[in-house]
Every structure is written in C-alpha cells, then in structure tokens.
mmCIF file of C-alpha atoms in Angstrom:
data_model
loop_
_atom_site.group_PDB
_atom_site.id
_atom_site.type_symbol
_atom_site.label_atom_id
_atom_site.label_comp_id
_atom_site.label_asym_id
_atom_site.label_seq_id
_atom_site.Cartn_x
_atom_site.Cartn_y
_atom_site.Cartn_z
ATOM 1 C CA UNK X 1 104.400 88.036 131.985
ATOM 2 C CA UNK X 2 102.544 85.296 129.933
ATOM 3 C CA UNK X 3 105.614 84.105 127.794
ATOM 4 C CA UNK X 4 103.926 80.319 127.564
ATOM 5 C CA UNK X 5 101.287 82.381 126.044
ATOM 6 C CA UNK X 6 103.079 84.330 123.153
ATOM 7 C CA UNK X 7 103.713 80.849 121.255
ATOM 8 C CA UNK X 8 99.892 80.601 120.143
ATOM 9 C CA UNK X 9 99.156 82.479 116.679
ATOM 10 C CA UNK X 10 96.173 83.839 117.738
ATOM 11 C CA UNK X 11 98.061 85.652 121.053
ATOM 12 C CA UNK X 12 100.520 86.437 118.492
ATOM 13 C CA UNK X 13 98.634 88.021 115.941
ATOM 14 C CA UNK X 14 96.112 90.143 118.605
ATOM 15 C CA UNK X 15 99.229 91.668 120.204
ATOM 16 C CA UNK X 16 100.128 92.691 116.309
ATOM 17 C CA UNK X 17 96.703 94.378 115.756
ATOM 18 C CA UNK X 18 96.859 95.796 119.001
ATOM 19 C CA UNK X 19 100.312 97.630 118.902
ATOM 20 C CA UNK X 20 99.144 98.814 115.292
ATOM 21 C CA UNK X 21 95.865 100.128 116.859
ATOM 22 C CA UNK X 22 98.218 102.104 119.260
ATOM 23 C CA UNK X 23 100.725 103.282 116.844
ATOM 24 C CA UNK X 24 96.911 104.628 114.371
ATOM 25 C CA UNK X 25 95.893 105.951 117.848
ATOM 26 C CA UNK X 26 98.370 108.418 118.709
ATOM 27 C CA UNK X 27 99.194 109.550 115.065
ATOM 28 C CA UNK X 28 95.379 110.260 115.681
ATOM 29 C CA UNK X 29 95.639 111.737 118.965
ATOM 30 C CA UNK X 30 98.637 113.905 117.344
ATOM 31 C CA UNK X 31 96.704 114.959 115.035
ATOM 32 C CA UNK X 32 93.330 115.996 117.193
ATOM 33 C CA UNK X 33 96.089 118.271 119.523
ATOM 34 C CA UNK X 34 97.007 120.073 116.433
ATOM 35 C CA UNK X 35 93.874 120.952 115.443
ATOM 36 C CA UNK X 36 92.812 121.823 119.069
ATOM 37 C CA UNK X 37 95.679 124.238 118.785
ATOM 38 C CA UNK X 38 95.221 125.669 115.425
ATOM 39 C CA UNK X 39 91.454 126.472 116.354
ATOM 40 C CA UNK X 40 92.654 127.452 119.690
ATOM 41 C CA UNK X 41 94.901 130.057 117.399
ATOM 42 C CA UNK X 42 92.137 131.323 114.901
ATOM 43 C CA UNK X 43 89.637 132.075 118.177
ATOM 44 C CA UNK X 44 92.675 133.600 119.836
ATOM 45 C CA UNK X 45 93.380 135.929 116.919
ATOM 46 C CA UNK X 46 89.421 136.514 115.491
ATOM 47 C CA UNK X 47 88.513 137.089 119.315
ATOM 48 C CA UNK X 48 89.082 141.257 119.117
ATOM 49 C CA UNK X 49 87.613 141.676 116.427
ATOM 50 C CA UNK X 50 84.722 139.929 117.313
#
C-alpha cells in the first residue's frame, strides 16, 4: 500500500518487530489452546469421580 514508505529504517525495522511479535504471538496462542485442552481433558476424566 505505502511502498514510498518501506524505504525509511524506522518503517523498516517496526514492520520487523511487528511480524516477530506475531510469529511470539501465535506460538503463544498455540500454546494457551493446548493447555485449554489438556485441562479440558483432566476435568473431563476426574469429573466421575468427583
């Protein structure tokens, strides 16, 4: 959209952080669904004997 705008360092380096800050976010969001599901799991399986 903005290619005039890619040239400066700053633009440059911001769109760096921000793709790594995406790339950090979904290995976290990964991460938070597999827990969700493993505690989803342990209720699942503890619930009759509860």
């Amino acid at each position: 959209m903005n290619e005039h705008r890619i040239h400066d360092p700053f633009e440059r380096m911001a769109q760096e952080r921000v793709r790594q800050d995406m790339e950090s976010g979904r290995k976290v969001l990964v991460l938070g669904v597999l827990v969700i599901f493993g505690l989803a799991a342990l209720i699942g399986t503890a619930l009759p004997f509860l």
